[in-house]
CSV table of C-alpha atoms and ligand atoms in Angstrom, one decimal:
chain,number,residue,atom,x,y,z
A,1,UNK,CA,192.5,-83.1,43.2
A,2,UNK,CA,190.6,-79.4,42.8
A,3,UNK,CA,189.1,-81.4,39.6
A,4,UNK,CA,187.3,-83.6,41.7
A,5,UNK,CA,186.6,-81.2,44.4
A,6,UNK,CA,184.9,-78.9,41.9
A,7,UNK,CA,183.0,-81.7,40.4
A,8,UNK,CA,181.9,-82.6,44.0
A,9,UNK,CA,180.9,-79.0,44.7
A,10,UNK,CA,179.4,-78.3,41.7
A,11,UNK,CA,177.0,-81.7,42.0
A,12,UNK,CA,175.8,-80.3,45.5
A,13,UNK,CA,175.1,-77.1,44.3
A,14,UNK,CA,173.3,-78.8,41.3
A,15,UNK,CA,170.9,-80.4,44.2
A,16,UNK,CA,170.5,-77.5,46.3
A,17,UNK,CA,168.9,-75.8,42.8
A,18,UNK,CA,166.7,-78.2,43.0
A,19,UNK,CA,165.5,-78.5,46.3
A,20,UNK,CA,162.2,-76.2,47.3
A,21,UNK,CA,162.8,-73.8,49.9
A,22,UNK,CA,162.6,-75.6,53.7
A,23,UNK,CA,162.8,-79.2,52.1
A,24,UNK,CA,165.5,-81.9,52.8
A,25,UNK,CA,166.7,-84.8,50.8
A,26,UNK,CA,165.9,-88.4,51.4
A,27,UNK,CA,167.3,-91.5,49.0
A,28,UNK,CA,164.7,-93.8,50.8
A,29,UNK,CA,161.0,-94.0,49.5
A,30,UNK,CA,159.2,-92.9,53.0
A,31,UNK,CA,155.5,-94.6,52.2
A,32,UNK,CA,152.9,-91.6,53.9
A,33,UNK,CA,149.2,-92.9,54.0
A,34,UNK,CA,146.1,-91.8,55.3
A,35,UNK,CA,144.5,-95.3,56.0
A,36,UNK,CA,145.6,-98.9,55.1
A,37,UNK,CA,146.5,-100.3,51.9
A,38,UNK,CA,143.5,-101.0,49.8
A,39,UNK,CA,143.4,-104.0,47.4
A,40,UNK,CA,142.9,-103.4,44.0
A,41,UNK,CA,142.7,-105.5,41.4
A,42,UNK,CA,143.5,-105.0,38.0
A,43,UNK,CA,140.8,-107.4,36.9
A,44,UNK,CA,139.0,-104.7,38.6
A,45,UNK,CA,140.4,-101.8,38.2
A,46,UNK,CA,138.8,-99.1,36.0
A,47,UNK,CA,139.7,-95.4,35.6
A,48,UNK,CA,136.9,-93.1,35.2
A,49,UNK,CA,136.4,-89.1,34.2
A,50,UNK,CA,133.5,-87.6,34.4
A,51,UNK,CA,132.6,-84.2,33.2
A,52,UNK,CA,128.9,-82.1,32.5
A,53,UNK,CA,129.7,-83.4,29.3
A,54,UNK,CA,129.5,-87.2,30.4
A,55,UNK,CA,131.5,-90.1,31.6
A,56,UNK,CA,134.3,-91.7,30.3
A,57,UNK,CA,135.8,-95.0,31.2
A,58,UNK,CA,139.1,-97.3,30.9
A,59,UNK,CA,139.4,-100.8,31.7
A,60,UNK,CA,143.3,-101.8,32.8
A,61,UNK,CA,143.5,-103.7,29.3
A,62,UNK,CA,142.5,-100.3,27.0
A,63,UNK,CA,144.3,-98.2,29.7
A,64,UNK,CA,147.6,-100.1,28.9
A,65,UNK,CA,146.4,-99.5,25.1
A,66,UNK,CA,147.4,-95.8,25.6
A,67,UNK,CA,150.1,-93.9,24.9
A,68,UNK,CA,152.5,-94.6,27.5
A,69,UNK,CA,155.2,-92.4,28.4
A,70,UNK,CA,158.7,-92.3,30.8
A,71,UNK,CA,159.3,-89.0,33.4
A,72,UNK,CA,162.2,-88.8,35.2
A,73,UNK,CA,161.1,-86.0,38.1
A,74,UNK,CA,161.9,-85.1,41.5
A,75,UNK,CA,159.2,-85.2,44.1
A,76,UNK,CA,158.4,-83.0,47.4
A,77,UNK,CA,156.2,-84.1,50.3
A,78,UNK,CA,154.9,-81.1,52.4
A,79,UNK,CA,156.3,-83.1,55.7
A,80,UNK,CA,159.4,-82.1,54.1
A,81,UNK,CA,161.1,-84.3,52.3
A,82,UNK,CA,162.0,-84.3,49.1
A,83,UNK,CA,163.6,-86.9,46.0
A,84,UNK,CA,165.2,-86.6,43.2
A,85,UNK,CA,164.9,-87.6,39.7
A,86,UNK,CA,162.6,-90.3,40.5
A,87,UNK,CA,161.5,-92.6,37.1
A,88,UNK,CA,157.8,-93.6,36.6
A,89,UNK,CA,156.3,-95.0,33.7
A,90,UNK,CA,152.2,-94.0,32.7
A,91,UNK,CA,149.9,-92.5,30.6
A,92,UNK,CA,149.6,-88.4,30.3
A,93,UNK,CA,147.0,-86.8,31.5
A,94,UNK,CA,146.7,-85.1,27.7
A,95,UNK,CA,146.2,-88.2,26.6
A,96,UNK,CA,143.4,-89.4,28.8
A,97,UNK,CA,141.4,-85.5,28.5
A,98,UNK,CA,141.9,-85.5,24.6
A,99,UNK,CA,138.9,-88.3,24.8
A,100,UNK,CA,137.0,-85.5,27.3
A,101,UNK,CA,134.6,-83.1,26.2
A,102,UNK,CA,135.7,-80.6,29.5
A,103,UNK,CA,134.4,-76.8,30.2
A,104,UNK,CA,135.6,-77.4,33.4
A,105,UNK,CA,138.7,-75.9,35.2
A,106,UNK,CA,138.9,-77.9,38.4
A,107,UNK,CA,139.7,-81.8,38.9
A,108,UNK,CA,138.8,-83.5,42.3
A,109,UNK,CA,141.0,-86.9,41.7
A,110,UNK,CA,138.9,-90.0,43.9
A,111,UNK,CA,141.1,-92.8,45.4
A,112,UNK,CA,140.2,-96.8,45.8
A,113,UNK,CA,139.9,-96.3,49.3
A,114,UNK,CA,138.0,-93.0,49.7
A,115,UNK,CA,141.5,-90.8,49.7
A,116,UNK,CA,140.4,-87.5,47.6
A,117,UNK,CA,142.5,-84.8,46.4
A,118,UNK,CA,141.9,-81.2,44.4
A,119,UNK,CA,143.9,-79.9,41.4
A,120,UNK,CA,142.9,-77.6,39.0
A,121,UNK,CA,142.9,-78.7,35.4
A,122,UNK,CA,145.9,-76.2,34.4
A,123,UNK,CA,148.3,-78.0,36.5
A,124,UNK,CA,146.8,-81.5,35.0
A,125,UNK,CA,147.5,-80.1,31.3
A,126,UNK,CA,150.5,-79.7,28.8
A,127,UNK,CA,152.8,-82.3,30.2
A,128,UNK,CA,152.5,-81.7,34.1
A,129,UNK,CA,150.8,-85.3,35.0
A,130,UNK,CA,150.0,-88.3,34.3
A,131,UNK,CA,148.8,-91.5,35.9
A,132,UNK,CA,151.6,-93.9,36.7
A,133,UNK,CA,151.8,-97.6,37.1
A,134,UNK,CA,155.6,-98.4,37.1
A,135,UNK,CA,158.4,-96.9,39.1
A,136,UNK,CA,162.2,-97.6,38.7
A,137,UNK,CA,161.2,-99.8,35.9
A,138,UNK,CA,159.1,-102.3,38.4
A,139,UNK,CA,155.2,-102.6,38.9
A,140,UNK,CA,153.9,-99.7,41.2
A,141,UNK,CA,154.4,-101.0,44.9
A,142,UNK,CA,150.6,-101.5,46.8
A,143,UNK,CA,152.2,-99.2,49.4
A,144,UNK,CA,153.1,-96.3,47.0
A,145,UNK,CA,149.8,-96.2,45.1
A,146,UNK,CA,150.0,-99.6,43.0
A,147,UNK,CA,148.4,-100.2,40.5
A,148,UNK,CA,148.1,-96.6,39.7
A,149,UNK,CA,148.5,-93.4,41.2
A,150,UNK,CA,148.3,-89.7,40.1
A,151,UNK,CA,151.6,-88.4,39.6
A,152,UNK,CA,151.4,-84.4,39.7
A,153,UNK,CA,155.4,-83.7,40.2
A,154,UNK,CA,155.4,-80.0,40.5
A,155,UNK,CA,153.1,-80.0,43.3
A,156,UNK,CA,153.3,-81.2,47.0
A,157,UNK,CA,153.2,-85.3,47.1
A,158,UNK,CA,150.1,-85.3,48.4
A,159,UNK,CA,148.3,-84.1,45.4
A,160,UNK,CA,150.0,-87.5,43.7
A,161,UNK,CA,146.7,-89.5,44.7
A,162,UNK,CA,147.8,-93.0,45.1
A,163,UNK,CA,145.7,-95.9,44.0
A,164,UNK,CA,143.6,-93.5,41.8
A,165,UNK,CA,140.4,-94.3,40.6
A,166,UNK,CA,139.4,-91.2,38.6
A,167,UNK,CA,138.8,-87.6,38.3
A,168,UNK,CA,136.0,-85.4,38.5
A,169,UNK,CA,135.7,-82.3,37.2
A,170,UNK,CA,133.9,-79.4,38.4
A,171,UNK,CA,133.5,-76.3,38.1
A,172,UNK,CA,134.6,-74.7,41.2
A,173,UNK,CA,137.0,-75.8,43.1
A,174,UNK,CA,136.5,-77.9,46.7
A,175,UNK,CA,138.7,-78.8,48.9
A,176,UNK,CA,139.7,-82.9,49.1
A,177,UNK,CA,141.0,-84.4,52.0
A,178,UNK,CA,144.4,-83.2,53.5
A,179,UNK,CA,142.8,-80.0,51.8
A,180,UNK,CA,139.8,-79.7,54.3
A,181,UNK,CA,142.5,-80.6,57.0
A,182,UNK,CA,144.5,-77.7,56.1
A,183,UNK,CA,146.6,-78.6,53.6
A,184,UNK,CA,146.8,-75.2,51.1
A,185,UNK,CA,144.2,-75.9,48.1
A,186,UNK,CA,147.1,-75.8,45.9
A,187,UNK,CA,150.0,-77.2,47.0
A,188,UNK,CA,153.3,-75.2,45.0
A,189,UNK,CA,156.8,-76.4,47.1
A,190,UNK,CA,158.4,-73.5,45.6
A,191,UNK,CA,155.9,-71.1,46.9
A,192,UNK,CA,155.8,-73.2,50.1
A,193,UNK,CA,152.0,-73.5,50.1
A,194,UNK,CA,152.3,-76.4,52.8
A,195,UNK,CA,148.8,-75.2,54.9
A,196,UNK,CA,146.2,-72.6,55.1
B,201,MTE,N1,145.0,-92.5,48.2
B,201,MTE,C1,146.0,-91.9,48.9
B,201,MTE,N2,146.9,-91.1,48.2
B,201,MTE,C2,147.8,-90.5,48.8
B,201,MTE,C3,147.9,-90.4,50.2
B,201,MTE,C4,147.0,-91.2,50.9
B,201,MTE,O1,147.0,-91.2,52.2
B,201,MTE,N3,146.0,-91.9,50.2
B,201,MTE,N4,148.9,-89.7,50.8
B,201,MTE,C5,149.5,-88.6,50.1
B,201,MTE,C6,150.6,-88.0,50.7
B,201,MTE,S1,150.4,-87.0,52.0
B,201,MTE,C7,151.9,-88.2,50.2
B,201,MTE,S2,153.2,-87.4,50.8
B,201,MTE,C8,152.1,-89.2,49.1
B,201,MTE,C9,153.0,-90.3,49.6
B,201,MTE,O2,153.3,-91.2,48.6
B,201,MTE,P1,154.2,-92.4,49.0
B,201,MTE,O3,153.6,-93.2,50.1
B,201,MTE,O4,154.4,-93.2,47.7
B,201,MTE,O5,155.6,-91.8,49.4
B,201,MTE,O6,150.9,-89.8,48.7
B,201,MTE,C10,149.8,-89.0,48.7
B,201,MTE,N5,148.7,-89.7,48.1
B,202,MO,MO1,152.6,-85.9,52.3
C-alpha cells in the first residue's frame, strides 16, 4: 500500500518538475488560432528560407526526402496551459539550415495564412526545433498546423507557427504578430516571458 502511494506521489512530483512556473496541465489538445483554418495543399505546399545569401526551397516530395526525426516534448501555451510529453514526427531545423548559407541571427517564421512569428536562430539550432508534420503517429490535424507547423518546444506555443510556410532571416530582430500585440519577443515559460 505505501509502495503504491509513493509511486503515486512520486509521479506527481515528477509532473510538477516539469510544469513552468504559473502553468496548469491539460490532457486535451485545446486548438488556439488567430484566424480560420487555411487550406493547404501539399501539391502545393513549399517551404522556403531565405537569407542575404539567397533563397532556398522544398517541395513536400524533397521535404519528405529529409532526414526525419521523432521528439517526444512537453508544450506550454502562454494562456497557460501546458502538455506533456507530446510525440511529433519532422524534419530538424539543423537539417534544413545545413543547406543555408546564414550570417544571420534572427528568424521571422511566415504562416499560410499571414500568421507570423519571431525566433532568433539560437533557439532554432542544435536540436531545439524542427518542422513537424505528424503528431501521435497520425498526419498533422488542419486545426493544429497540418500539414506542417514549426515546433519550437522550449518556448511558449505560440512561437510553434502552425501551417508554416518558411523562415526569413534577418538581421535584427522584429517583432511578428502576437509579438506586436504584446506577446514578449521571446517567449521562455520558465522565465515566464508571457508579455511586454
Ligand atoms: N499560423 C498560426 N500559428 C499559430 C497560431 C495562429 O493563430 N496561427 N497560434 C499560436 C498559438 S497562440 C498557440 S498557443 C499555438 C496553438 O497550437 P494548437 O492550436 O495546435 O494548440 O499555435 C500557435 N501557432
Ligand atoms: Mo497561445
Amino acid at each position: 500500500m505505501s509502495f503504491i502511494t509513493r509511486g503515486f506521489t512520486g509521479r506527481r512530483r515528477d509532473q510538477d518538475d516539469r510544469l513552468p512556473p504559473g502553468q496548469t496541465l491539460v490532457h486535451d489538445f485545446p486548438v488556439l488560432s488567430a484566424g480560420p483554418t487555411p487550406q493547404v495543399f501539399t501539391e502545393d505546399w513549399e517551404f522556403t528560407i531565405r537569407s542575404a545569401a539567397g533563397v532556398r526551397r522544398w517541395s513536400w516530395d524533397e521535404f519528405q526526402q529529409l532526414e526525419v526525426e521523432d521528439v517526444v516534448v512537453d508544450i506550454h501555451c502562454v494562456t497557460h496551459w501546458s502538455k506533456l510529453g507530446t510525440r511529433w514526427r519532422g524534419v530538424s531545423i539543423d537539417t534544413l539550415l545545413a543547406d543555408v548559407e546564414a550570417s544571420e541571427e534572427f528568424a521571422m517564421a511566415h504562416s499560410y495564412g499571414g500568421y507570423t512569428t519571431n525566433v532568433p536562430l539560437e533557439d532554432l539550432r542544435d536540436g531545439k526545433a524542427w518542422v513537424v508534420f505528424e503528431f501521435e503517429g497520425e498526419p498533422l490535424d488542419p486545426e493544429h498546423g497540418g500539414p506542417a507547423r514549426l515546433l519550437v518546444p522550449h518556448l511558449y506555443f505560440w512561437k510553434s507557427a502552425k501551417w508554416i510556410r518558411g523562415l526569413d532571416l534577418l538581421s535584427d530582430d522584429e517583432p511578428g504578430f502576437w509579438e506586436q500585440n504584446g506577446y514578449h519577443l521571446h517567449g521562455d515559460p520558465w522565465k515566464e516571458e508571457r508579455y511586454w
